[in-house]
PDB file of C-alpha atoms in Angstrom:
ATOM      1  CA  UNK A   1      25.573  11.517  30.532  1.00 94.00           C
ATOM      2  CA  UNK A   2      24.570   8.679  28.191  1.00 94.00           C
ATOM      3  CA  UNK A   3      24.896   6.267  31.113  1.00 95.00           C
ATOM      4  CA  UNK A   4      22.795   8.514  33.333  1.00 97.00           C
ATOM      5  CA  UNK A   5      20.067   8.763  30.706  1.00 97.00           C
ATOM      6  CA  UNK A   6      20.094   5.019  30.166  1.00 97.00           C
ATOM      7  CA  UNK A   7      19.562   4.377  33.879  1.00 97.00           C
ATOM      8  CA  UNK A   8      16.702   6.863  33.768  1.00 97.00           C
ATOM      9  CA  UNK A   9      14.874   5.427  30.744  1.00 97.00           C
ATOM     10  CA  UNK A  10      15.125   1.865  32.078  1.00 97.00           C
ATOM     11  CA  UNK A  11      13.206   3.033  35.159  1.00 97.00           C
ATOM     12  CA  UNK A  12      10.748   4.948  32.984  1.00 98.00           C
ATOM     13  CA  UNK A  13      10.000   1.856  30.886  1.00 97.00           C
ATOM     14  CA  UNK A  14       9.532  -0.249  34.015  1.00 97.00           C
ATOM     15  CA  UNK A  15       6.871   2.203  35.194  1.00 97.00           C
ATOM     16  CA  UNK A  16       5.032   1.847  31.889  1.00 96.00           C
ATOM     17  CA  UNK A  17       5.194  -1.931  32.096  1.00 97.00           C
ATOM     18  CA  UNK A  18       3.719  -1.897  35.598  1.00 96.00           C
ATOM     19  CA  UNK A  19       0.905   0.438  34.546  1.00 96.00           C
ATOM     20  CA  UNK A  20      -0.002  -1.748  31.559  1.00 95.00           C
ATOM     21  CA  UNK A  21       0.004  -4.975  33.549  1.00 95.00           C
ATOM     22  CA  UNK A  22      -3.415  -4.519  35.146  1.00 93.00           C
ATOM     23  CA  UNK A  23      -5.150  -2.907  32.164  1.00 92.00           C
ATOM     24  CA  UNK A  24      -4.226  -4.613  28.913  1.00 91.00           C
ATOM     25  CA  UNK A  25      -6.873  -6.919  27.524  1.00 89.00           C
ATOM     26  CA  UNK A  26      -9.522  -5.515  29.901  1.00 90.00           C
ATOM     27  CA  UNK A  27     -12.683  -3.509  29.301  1.00 92.00           C
ATOM     28  CA  UNK A  28     -11.300  -0.783  31.567  1.00 89.00           C
ATOM     29  CA  UNK A  29      -8.103  -0.532  29.547  1.00 85.00           C
ATOM     30  CA  UNK A  30     -10.039  -0.333  26.254  1.00 83.00           C
ATOM     31  CA  UNK A  31     -12.021   2.760  27.288  1.00 85.00           C
ATOM     32  CA  UNK A  32     -11.634   5.444  24.622  1.00 85.00           C
ATOM     33  CA  UNK A  33     -10.564   8.839  25.932  1.00 74.00           C
ATOM     34  CA  UNK A  34     -10.496  10.908  22.756  1.00 66.00           C
ATOM     35  CA  UNK A  35      -7.433  11.492  20.586  1.00 63.00           C
ATOM     36  CA  UNK A  36      -3.856  12.009  21.707  1.00 61.00           C
ATOM     37  CA  UNK A  37      -1.550  14.713  20.415  1.00 62.00           C
ATOM     38  CA  UNK A  38      -0.214  12.274  17.819  1.00 61.00           C
ATOM     39  CA  UNK A  39      -3.646  12.017  16.221  1.00 60.00           C
ATOM     40  CA  UNK A  40      -4.437   8.410  17.152  1.00 68.00           C
ATOM     41  CA  UNK A  41      -7.211   7.442  19.550  1.00 66.00           C
ATOM     42  CA  UNK A  42      -6.202   7.349  23.207  1.00 77.00           C
ATOM     43  CA  UNK A  43      -7.204   4.366  25.334  1.00 83.00           C
ATOM     44  CA  UNK A  44      -7.201   4.244  29.122  1.00 89.00           C
ATOM     45  CA  UNK A  45      -4.215   1.877  29.045  1.00 92.00           C
ATOM     46  CA  UNK A  46      -2.272   4.318  26.830  1.00 91.00           C
ATOM     47  CA  UNK A  47      -2.862   7.201  29.201  1.00 92.00           C
ATOM     48  CA  UNK A  48      -2.045   5.158  32.298  1.00 94.00           C
ATOM     49  CA  UNK A  49       1.307   4.136  30.837  1.00 95.00           C
ATOM     50  CA  UNK A  50       2.184   7.667  29.819  1.00 95.00           C
ATOM     51  CA  UNK A  51       1.279   9.185  33.190  1.00 95.00           C
ATOM     52  CA  UNK A  52       3.326   6.612  35.085  1.00 96.00           C
ATOM     53  CA  UNK A  53       6.313   7.089  32.779  1.00 96.00           C
ATOM     54  CA  UNK A  54       6.211  10.874  32.920  1.00 96.00           C
ATOM     55  CA  UNK A  55       6.218  10.824  36.710  1.00 97.00           C
ATOM     56  CA  UNK A  56       9.405   8.778  36.756  1.00 97.00           C
ATOM     57  CA  UNK A  57      10.961  10.827  33.951  1.00 97.00           C
ATOM     58  CA  UNK A  58      10.391  14.095  35.792  1.00 95.00           C
ATOM     59  CA  UNK A  59      11.963  12.645  38.924  1.00 96.00           C
ATOM     60  CA  UNK A  60      14.901  10.774  37.383  1.00 96.00           C
ATOM     61  CA  UNK A  61      15.950  12.831  34.341  1.00 97.00           C
ATOM     62  CA  UNK A  62      19.636  13.825  34.671  1.00 97.00           C
ATOM     63  CA  UNK A  63      19.262  17.027  32.597  1.00 97.00           C
ATOM     64  CA  UNK A  64      16.579  19.407  31.251  1.00 96.00           C
ATOM     65  CA  UNK A  65      14.625  17.965  28.326  1.00 97.00           C
ATOM     66  CA  UNK A  66      11.833  18.563  25.829  1.00 97.00           C
ATOM     67  CA  UNK A  67       9.320  15.714  25.830  1.00 97.00           C
ATOM     68  CA  UNK A  68       7.876  14.392  22.558  1.00 96.00           C
ATOM     69  CA  UNK A  69       5.220  11.833  23.484  1.00 92.00           C
ATOM     70  CA  UNK A  70       2.408   9.969  21.747  1.00 80.00           C
ATOM     71  CA  UNK A  71      -0.373  11.247  23.987  1.00 80.00           C
ATOM     72  CA  UNK A  72       0.840  14.476  25.638  1.00 85.00           C
ATOM     73  CA  UNK A  73       2.496  15.887  22.537  1.00 89.00           C
ATOM     74  CA  UNK A  74       5.493  18.228  22.785  1.00 93.00           C
ATOM     75  CA  UNK A  75       5.952  19.475  26.324  1.00 92.00           C
ATOM     76  CA  UNK A  76       8.711  21.581  27.874  1.00 91.00           C
ATOM     77  CA  UNK A  77      11.458  23.978  26.882  1.00 90.00           C
ATOM     78  CA  UNK A  78      12.240  24.021  23.148  1.00 89.00           C
ATOM     79  CA  UNK A  79      15.770  25.147  24.043  1.00 92.00           C
ATOM     80  CA  UNK A  80      16.457  22.221  26.382  1.00 95.00           C
ATOM     81  CA  UNK A  81      19.655  20.308  25.534  1.00 96.00           C
ATOM     82  CA  UNK A  82      17.864  16.945  25.210  1.00 97.00           C
ATOM     83  CA  UNK A  83      14.726  15.583  23.586  1.00 97.00           C
ATOM     84  CA  UNK A  84      13.022  12.550  25.083  1.00 97.00           C
ATOM     85  CA  UNK A  85      10.943  10.818  22.413  1.00 97.00           C
ATOM     86  CA  UNK A  86       8.503   8.373  23.940  1.00 95.00           C
ATOM     87  CA  UNK A  87       5.777   5.974  22.864  1.00 94.00           C
ATOM     88  CA  UNK A  88       4.406   4.728  26.196  1.00 95.00           C
ATOM     89  CA  UNK A  89       2.553   1.853  24.528  1.00 95.00           C
ATOM     90  CA  UNK A  90       3.681   0.820  21.062  1.00 94.00           C
ATOM     91  CA  UNK A  91       1.208  -1.787  19.838  1.00 92.00           C
ATOM     92  CA  UNK A  92      -1.923  -0.336  21.436  1.00 89.00           C
ATOM     93  CA  UNK A  93      -4.254  -2.355  19.220  1.00 90.00           C
ATOM     94  CA  UNK A  94      -2.574  -5.516  20.478  1.00 93.00           C
ATOM     95  CA  UNK A  95      -2.713  -4.367  24.089  1.00 93.00           C
ATOM     96  CA  UNK A  96      -6.398  -3.471  24.094  1.00 91.00           C
ATOM     97  CA  UNK A  97      -7.240  -7.024  23.041  1.00 92.00           C
ATOM     98  CA  UNK A  98      -4.668  -8.760  25.202  1.00 92.00           C
ATOM     99  CA  UNK A  99      -2.673  -9.847  22.146  1.00 92.00           C
ATOM    100  CA  UNK A 100       1.116 -10.003  22.465  1.00 92.00           C
ATOM    101  CA  UNK A 101       3.437  -8.250  21.857  1.00 95.00           C
ATOM    102  CA  UNK A 102       3.465  -4.571  22.817  1.00 96.00           C
ATOM    103  CA  UNK A 103       6.104  -2.415  24.439  1.00 97.00           C
ATOM    104  CA  UNK A 104       7.342   0.916  25.741  1.00 97.00           C
ATOM    105  CA  UNK A 105       9.781   2.793  23.496  1.00 97.00           C
ATOM    106  CA  UNK A 106      12.020   5.648  24.712  1.00 98.00           C
ATOM    107  CA  UNK A 107      14.788   7.548  22.928  1.00 98.00           C
ATOM    108  CA  UNK A 108      16.967  10.424  24.133  1.00 98.00           C
ATOM    109  CA  UNK A 109      18.399  12.788  21.515  1.00 98.00           C
ATOM    110  CA  UNK A 110      20.815  15.714  21.494  1.00 97.00           C
ATOM    111  CA  UNK A 111      19.247  17.327  18.454  1.00 95.00           C
ATOM    112  CA  UNK A 112      16.015  17.666  16.438  1.00 95.00           C
ATOM    113  CA  UNK A 113      16.335  14.662  14.073  1.00 96.00           C
ATOM    114  CA  UNK A 114      16.283  10.877  14.228  1.00 97.00           C
ATOM    115  CA  UNK A 115      20.026  10.760  13.588  1.00 97.00           C
ATOM    116  CA  UNK A 116      20.565  12.727  16.819  1.00 97.00           C
ATOM    117  CA  UNK A 117      19.243   9.938  19.072  1.00 98.00           C
ATOM    118  CA  UNK A 118      21.930   8.948  21.582  1.00 98.00           C
ATOM    119  CA  UNK A 119      20.195   6.512  23.925  1.00 98.00           C
ATOM    120  CA  UNK A 120      17.468   3.983  23.141  1.00 98.00           C
ATOM    121  CA  UNK A 121      15.544   1.562  25.324  1.00 98.00           C
ATOM    122  CA  UNK A 122      12.624  -0.665  24.314  1.00 97.00           C
ATOM    123  CA  UNK A 123      10.883  -2.863  26.877  1.00 97.00           C
ATOM    124  CA  UNK A 124       8.599  -5.699  25.827  1.00 96.00           C
ATOM    125  CA  UNK A 125       5.739  -5.443  28.319  1.00 96.00           C
ATOM    126  CA  UNK A 126       4.615  -9.051  27.997  1.00 93.00           C
ATOM    127  CA  UNK A 127       7.935 -10.919  27.981  1.00 92.00           C
ATOM    128  CA  UNK A 128      11.292 -10.534  29.778  1.00 90.00           C
ATOM    129  CA  UNK A 129      12.889  -8.860  26.757  1.00 93.00           C
ATOM    130  CA  UNK A 130      14.515  -5.426  26.677  1.00 95.00           C
ATOM    131  CA  UNK A 131      16.703  -3.797  24.036  1.00 96.00           C
ATOM    132  CA  UNK A 132      19.161  -1.008  24.901  1.00 96.00           C
ATOM    133  CA  UNK A 133      21.659   0.832  22.727  1.00 96.00           C
ATOM    134  CA  UNK A 134      23.875   3.917  22.884  1.00 97.00           C
ATOM    135  CA  UNK A 135      25.159   5.742  19.813  1.00 96.00           C
ATOM    136  CA  UNK A 136      28.767   4.841  19.076  1.00 94.00           C
ATOM    137  CA  UNK A 137      28.844   2.274  21.874  1.00 93.00           C
ATOM    138  CA  UNK A 138      26.594  -0.354  20.337  1.00 91.00           C
ATOM    139  CA  UNK A 139      23.934  -2.708  21.570  1.00 92.00           C
ATOM    140  CA  UNK A 140      24.087  -3.066  25.350  1.00 90.00           C
ATOM    141  CA  UNK A 141      21.423  -5.760  25.656  1.00 85.00           C
ATOM    142  CA  UNK A 142      20.781  -8.430  24.642  1.00 86.00           C
ATOM    143  CA  UNK A 143      23.994 -10.063  23.419  1.00 77.00           C
ATOM    144  CA  UNK A 144      24.364 -10.823  19.711  1.00 75.00           C
ATOM    145  CA  UNK A 145      25.242 -14.335  18.607  1.00 74.00           C
ATOM    146  CA  UNK A 146      28.080 -14.326  16.043  1.00 68.00           C
ATOM    147  CA  UNK A 147      26.023 -16.300  13.498  1.00 75.00           C
ATOM    148  CA  UNK A 148      23.121 -13.859  13.492  1.00 78.00           C
ATOM    149  CA  UNK A 149      24.074 -12.237  10.181  1.00 78.00           C
ATOM    150  CA  UNK A 150      25.569 -15.219   8.387  1.00 78.00           C
ATOM    151  CA  UNK A 151      22.515 -15.835   6.190  1.00 79.00           C
ATOM    152  CA  UNK A 152      22.815 -14.198   2.766  1.00 81.00           C
ATOM    153  CA  UNK A 153      19.200 -14.591   1.685  1.00 85.00           C
ATOM    154  CA  UNK A 154      16.076 -12.705   2.727  1.00 87.00           C
ATOM    155  CA  UNK A 155      14.027 -15.428   4.395  1.00 90.00           C
ATOM    156  CA  UNK A 156      11.874 -13.634   6.979  1.00 93.00           C
ATOM    157  CA  UNK A 157      10.212 -10.286   6.294  1.00 93.00           C
ATOM    158  CA  UNK A 158       8.271  -8.365   8.924  1.00 95.00           C
ATOM    159  CA  UNK A 159       5.605  -6.038   7.622  1.00 92.00           C
ATOM    160  CA  UNK A 160       3.492  -3.227   9.057  1.00 90.00           C
ATOM    161  CA  UNK A 161       0.619  -2.335   6.755  1.00 83.00           C
ATOM    162  CA  UNK A 162      -1.915  -0.731   9.068  1.00 71.00           C
ATOM    163  CA  UNK A 163      -5.388  -0.639   7.566  1.00 70.00           C
ATOM    164  CA  UNK A 164      -6.027  -2.760   4.455  1.00 72.00           C
ATOM    165  CA  UNK A 165      -8.142  -0.058   2.802  1.00 71.00           C
ATOM    166  CA  UNK A 166      -5.028   2.145   2.674  1.00 67.00           C
ATOM    167  CA  UNK A 167      -2.723  -0.309   0.913  1.00 66.00           C
ATOM    168  CA  UNK A 168      -2.151  -0.526  -2.828  1.00 67.00           C
ATOM    169  CA  UNK A 169      -0.205  -3.696  -3.517  1.00 69.00           C
ATOM    170  CA  UNK A 170      -0.847  -7.391  -3.982  1.00 73.00           C
ATOM    171  CA  UNK A 171       0.428  -9.861  -1.438  1.00 77.00           C
ATOM    172  CA  UNK A 172       2.255 -11.611  -4.266  1.00 77.00           C
ATOM    173  CA  UNK A 173       4.283  -8.439  -4.870  1.00 75.00           C
ATOM    174  CA  UNK A 174       6.142  -9.104  -1.619  1.00 79.00           C
ATOM    175  CA  UNK A 175       7.905 -12.015  -3.309  1.00 79.00           C
ATOM    176  CA  UNK A 176      10.259  -9.398  -4.786  1.00 75.00           C
ATOM    177  CA  UNK A 177      11.950  -9.236  -1.387  1.00 76.00           C
ATOM    178  CA  UNK A 178      12.998 -12.875  -1.738  1.00 73.00           C
ATOM    179  CA  UNK A 179      15.091 -11.985  -4.793  1.00 66.00           C
ATOM    180  CA  UNK A 180      17.962 -10.941  -2.519  1.00 68.00           C
ATOM    181  CA  UNK A 181      19.911 -14.143  -2.018  1.00 64.00           C
ATOM    182  CA  UNK A 182      17.336 -16.033  -4.111  1.00 70.00           C
ATOM    183  CA  UNK A 183      15.480 -17.379  -1.125  1.00 69.00           C
ATOM    184  CA  UNK A 184      13.182 -20.335  -1.714  1.00 75.00           C
ATOM    185  CA  UNK A 185      11.824 -20.117   1.801  1.00 83.00           C
ATOM    186  CA  UNK A 186      10.517 -16.551   2.097  1.00 88.00           C
ATOM    187  CA  UNK A 187       7.998 -15.954   4.886  1.00 92.00           C
ATOM    188  CA  UNK A 188       6.013 -12.836   5.861  1.00 92.00           C
ATOM    189  CA  UNK A 189       5.003 -11.951   9.436  1.00 93.00           C
ATOM    190  CA  UNK A 190       3.314  -8.983  11.145  1.00 93.00           C
ATOM    191  CA  UNK A 191       3.618  -8.482  14.902  1.00 94.00           C
ATOM    192  CA  UNK A 192       1.874  -5.117  15.407  1.00 93.00           C
ATOM    193  CA  UNK A 193       4.699  -3.111  17.015  1.00 95.00           C
ATOM    194  CA  UNK A 194       7.130  -1.092  14.912  1.00 96.00           C
ATOM    195  CA  UNK A 195       9.597  -0.665  17.775  1.00 97.00           C
ATOM    196  CA  UNK A 196       9.833  -4.398  18.442  1.00 97.00           C
ATOM    197  CA  UNK A 197       9.880  -5.202  14.719  1.00 97.00           C
ATOM    198  CA  UNK A 198      12.949  -2.960  14.313  1.00 97.00           C
ATOM    199  CA  UNK A 199      14.629  -4.766  17.205  1.00 97.00           C
ATOM    200  CA  UNK A 200      13.976  -8.152  15.607  1.00 96.00           C
ATOM    201  CA  UNK A 201      15.563  -6.950  12.372  1.00 96.00           C
ATOM    202  CA  UNK A 202      18.467  -5.386  14.262  1.00 96.00           C
ATOM    203  CA  UNK A 203      19.238  -8.688  15.976  1.00 94.00           C
ATOM    204  CA  UNK A 204      18.855 -10.753  12.816  1.00 93.00           C
ATOM    205  CA  UNK A 205      15.763 -12.588  14.026  1.00 93.00           C
ATOM    206  CA  UNK A 206      14.136 -11.153  10.893  1.00 94.00           C
ATOM    207  CA  UNK A 207      15.892  -9.928   7.765  1.00 94.00           C
ATOM    208  CA  UNK A 208      13.804  -7.001   6.534  1.00 93.00           C
ATOM    209  CA  UNK A 209      11.031  -4.751   7.832  1.00 94.00           C
ATOM    210  CA  UNK A 210       8.659  -3.250   5.282  1.00 90.00           C
ATOM    211  CA  UNK A 211       6.752  -0.468   7.044  1.00 89.00           C
ATOM    212  CA  UNK A 212       4.157   0.382   4.416  1.00 83.00           C
ATOM    213  CA  UNK A 213       2.498   2.812   6.800  1.00 82.00           C
ATOM    214  CA  UNK A 214       3.679   6.323   7.467  1.00 82.00           C
ATOM    215  CA  UNK A 215       5.453   6.294  10.808  1.00 89.00           C
ATOM    216  CA  UNK A 216       6.238   9.080  13.274  1.00 90.00           C
ATOM    217  CA  UNK A 217       9.394   9.582  15.282  1.00 93.00           C
ATOM    218  CA  UNK A 218       7.729   8.321  18.472  1.00 93.00           C
ATOM    219  CA  UNK A 219       7.163   4.972  16.745  1.00 92.00           C
ATOM    220  CA  UNK A 220      10.687   4.438  15.434  1.00 96.00           C
ATOM    221  CA  UNK A 221      13.263   6.675  17.174  1.00 97.00           C
ATOM    222  CA  UNK A 222      14.461   4.087  19.693  1.00 98.00           C
ATOM    223  CA  UNK A 223      14.164   1.131  17.321  1.00 98.00           C
ATOM    224  CA  UNK A 224      16.217   2.835  14.624  1.00 98.00           C
ATOM    225  CA  UNK A 225      19.053   3.513  17.083  1.00 97.00           C
ATOM    226  CA  UNK A 226      19.062  -0.169  18.066  1.00 97.00           C
ATOM    227  CA  UNK A 227      19.088  -1.096  14.374  1.00 97.00           C
ATOM    228  CA  UNK A 228      21.915   1.308  13.558  1.00 96.00           C
ATOM    229  CA  UNK A 229      24.082   0.094  16.432  1.00 96.00           C
ATOM    230  CA  UNK A 230      23.707  -3.484  15.139  1.00 94.00           C
ATOM    231  CA  UNK A 231      24.870  -2.510  11.651  1.00 93.00           C
ATOM    232  CA  UNK A 232      21.443  -2.320  10.023  1.00 94.00           C
ATOM    233  CA  UNK A 233      20.066   0.481   7.868  1.00 94.00           C
ATOM    234  CA  UNK A 234      16.762   2.049   6.804  1.00 94.00           C
ATOM    235  CA  UNK A 235      15.488   4.400   4.090  1.00 90.00           C
ATOM    236  CA  UNK A 236      12.114   5.889   3.220  1.00 87.00           C
ATOM    237  CA  UNK A 237      10.121   4.163   0.508  1.00 81.00           C
ATOM    238  CA  UNK A 238      11.134   7.034  -1.756  1.00 79.00           C
ATOM    239  CA  UNK A 239      14.764   6.119  -1.137  1.00 80.00           C
ATOM    240  CA  UNK A 240      15.495   9.194   1.019  1.00 86.00           C
ATOM    241  CA  UNK A 241      17.498   9.307   4.238  1.00 91.00           C
ATOM    242  CA  UNK A 242      15.059   8.274   6.977  1.00 93.00           C
ATOM    243  CA  UNK A 243      17.378   9.581   9.694  1.00 95.00           C
ATOM    244  CA  UNK A 244      16.708  13.151   8.521  1.00 94.00           C
ATOM    245  CA  UNK A 245      13.130  12.881   9.799  1.00 94.00           C
ATOM    246  CA  UNK A 246      12.440  15.419  12.574  1.00 94.00           C
ATOM    247  CA  UNK A 247      11.618  14.373  16.122  1.00 95.00           C
ATOM    248  CA  UNK A 248       8.053  15.654  16.129  1.00 93.00           C
ATOM    249  CA  UNK A 249       4.498  14.363  15.796  1.00 89.00           C
ATOM    250  CA  UNK A 250       3.860  15.718  12.300  1.00 85.00           C
ATOM    251  CA  UNK A 251       6.281  14.139   9.842  1.00 82.00           C
ATOM    252  CA  UNK A 252       5.410  10.550   8.856  1.00 85.00           C
ATOM    253  CA  UNK A 253       7.380   8.258   6.566  1.00 87.00           C
ATOM    254  CA  UNK A 254       6.856   4.777   5.199  1.00 86.00           C
ATOM    255  CA  UNK A 255      10.184   2.962   5.135  1.00 90.00           C
ATOM    256  CA  UNK A 256      12.252  -0.143   4.501  1.00 89.00           C
ATOM    257  CA  UNK A 257      14.758  -1.432   7.098  1.00 94.00           C
ATOM    258  CA  UNK A 258      17.232  -4.298   6.861  1.00 94.00           C
ATOM    259  CA  UNK A 259      19.721  -6.070   9.089  1.00 93.00           C
ATOM    260  CA  UNK A 260      23.492  -6.170   8.814  1.00 92.00           C
ATOM    261  CA  UNK A 261      24.877  -8.592   6.248  1.00 87.00           C
ATOM    262  CA  UNK A 262      22.984  -7.208   3.254  1.00 86.00           C
ATOM    263  CA  UNK A 263      24.022  -4.773   0.578  1.00 77.00           C
ATOM    264  CA  UNK A 264      21.556  -1.937   0.852  1.00 75.00           C
ATOM    265  CA  UNK A 265      22.211  -1.089  -2.786  1.00 77.00           C
ATOM    266  CA  UNK A 266      21.275  -4.609  -3.885  1.00 75.00           C
ATOM    267  CA  UNK A 267      18.213  -4.724  -1.662  1.00 75.00           C
ATOM    268  CA  UNK A 268      16.894  -1.408  -2.955  1.00 76.00           C
ATOM    269  CA  UNK A 269      17.616  -2.355  -6.555  1.00 74.00           C
ATOM    270  CA  UNK A 270      15.750  -5.651  -6.276  1.00 69.00           C
ATOM    271  CA  UNK A 271      12.767  -4.032  -4.569  1.00 67.00           C
ATOM    272  CA  UNK A 272      12.505  -0.876  -6.671  1.00 70.00           C
ATOM    273  CA  UNK A 273       9.267  -1.945  -8.342  1.00 65.00           C
ATOM    274  CA  UNK A 274       7.668  -2.829  -5.020  1.00 68.00           C
ATOM    275  CA  UNK A 275       8.811   0.430  -3.433  1.00 65.00           C
ATOM    276  CA  UNK A 276       7.418   2.489  -6.291  1.00 65.00           C
ATOM    277  CA  UNK A 277       4.075   0.669  -6.082  1.00 64.00           C
ATOM    278  CA  UNK A 278       3.820   1.274  -2.351  1.00 63.00           C
ATOM    279  CA  UNK A 279       4.995   4.882  -2.497  1.00 60.00           C
ATOM    280  CA  UNK A 280       2.481   5.613  -5.264  1.00 58.00           C
ATOM    281  CA  UNK A 281      -0.320   4.087  -3.232  1.00 56.00           C
ATOM    282  CA  UNK A 282       0.637   6.109  -0.145  1.00 55.00           C
ATOM    283  CA  UNK A 283       0.539   9.499  -1.874  1.00 53.00           C
ATOM    284  CA  UNK A 284      -2.236  11.772  -0.771  1.00 45.00           C
ATOM    285  CA  UNK A 285      -3.549   9.414   1.891  1.00 43.00           C
ATOM    286  CA  UNK A 286      -4.561  10.929   5.217  1.00 37.00           C
ATOM    287  CA  UNK A 287      -2.947   8.876   7.991  1.00 34.00           C
ATOM    288  CA  UNK A 288      -4.139  11.083  10.850  1.00 31.00           C
TER     289      UNK A 288
END
């Protein structure tokens, strides 16, 4: 069944990629169409991707499912054996301006929480990159080079901070992340897509992802499965188990993720002060 679902979601992602191709970076694609079920504004390009993907999903799904999607919300039978968690266009702000990257993110779960995700597929819409993983089987694509996790220092940190008026830390505070391995060459980057950022950490392209913005399951379900199958881990900024987060559109968590090759205990110890600063700043903020 995992194989059947993987074949299905690859086709679903391809439909989203095709729908985005003619709209991203255009005035037509930037048209605002109100708010989606997830609370964010819906653009014409968002809706086009979701409609195309849902058509393929309805036709190709190998079993009954409950859909959890960025725009449509939760649709279907609550008692269905599978949940399909989908962000048709992760990185919408990039896409509306024609700025790379952005992607489609799809996860299939056999239960109500992030830890229950079985199949994950993330398709970069602007480059020939796709990331697929199955729980207990591992990363199916792309291949991992054996030296990916040989570095013992945190040298490249990806960050998602959302809106600057909702952040409560100094840029200098991020230097705490370089304490692991005593890096003298720490660099910070932001790419604008949580799903792709998780894939880069999973593959060792980056070392750590600091998501200082509360994230929903549609944003991270597929990326976390890819990360987990590559030996990486993630926790909330409070230090709780991120994989206990429900597959819905309500719960949001800021989190820290890291690649294989690091001691999570050491990483969390070295970044405790930073985590407490961020978590304090995030309390009581409306991220709707």
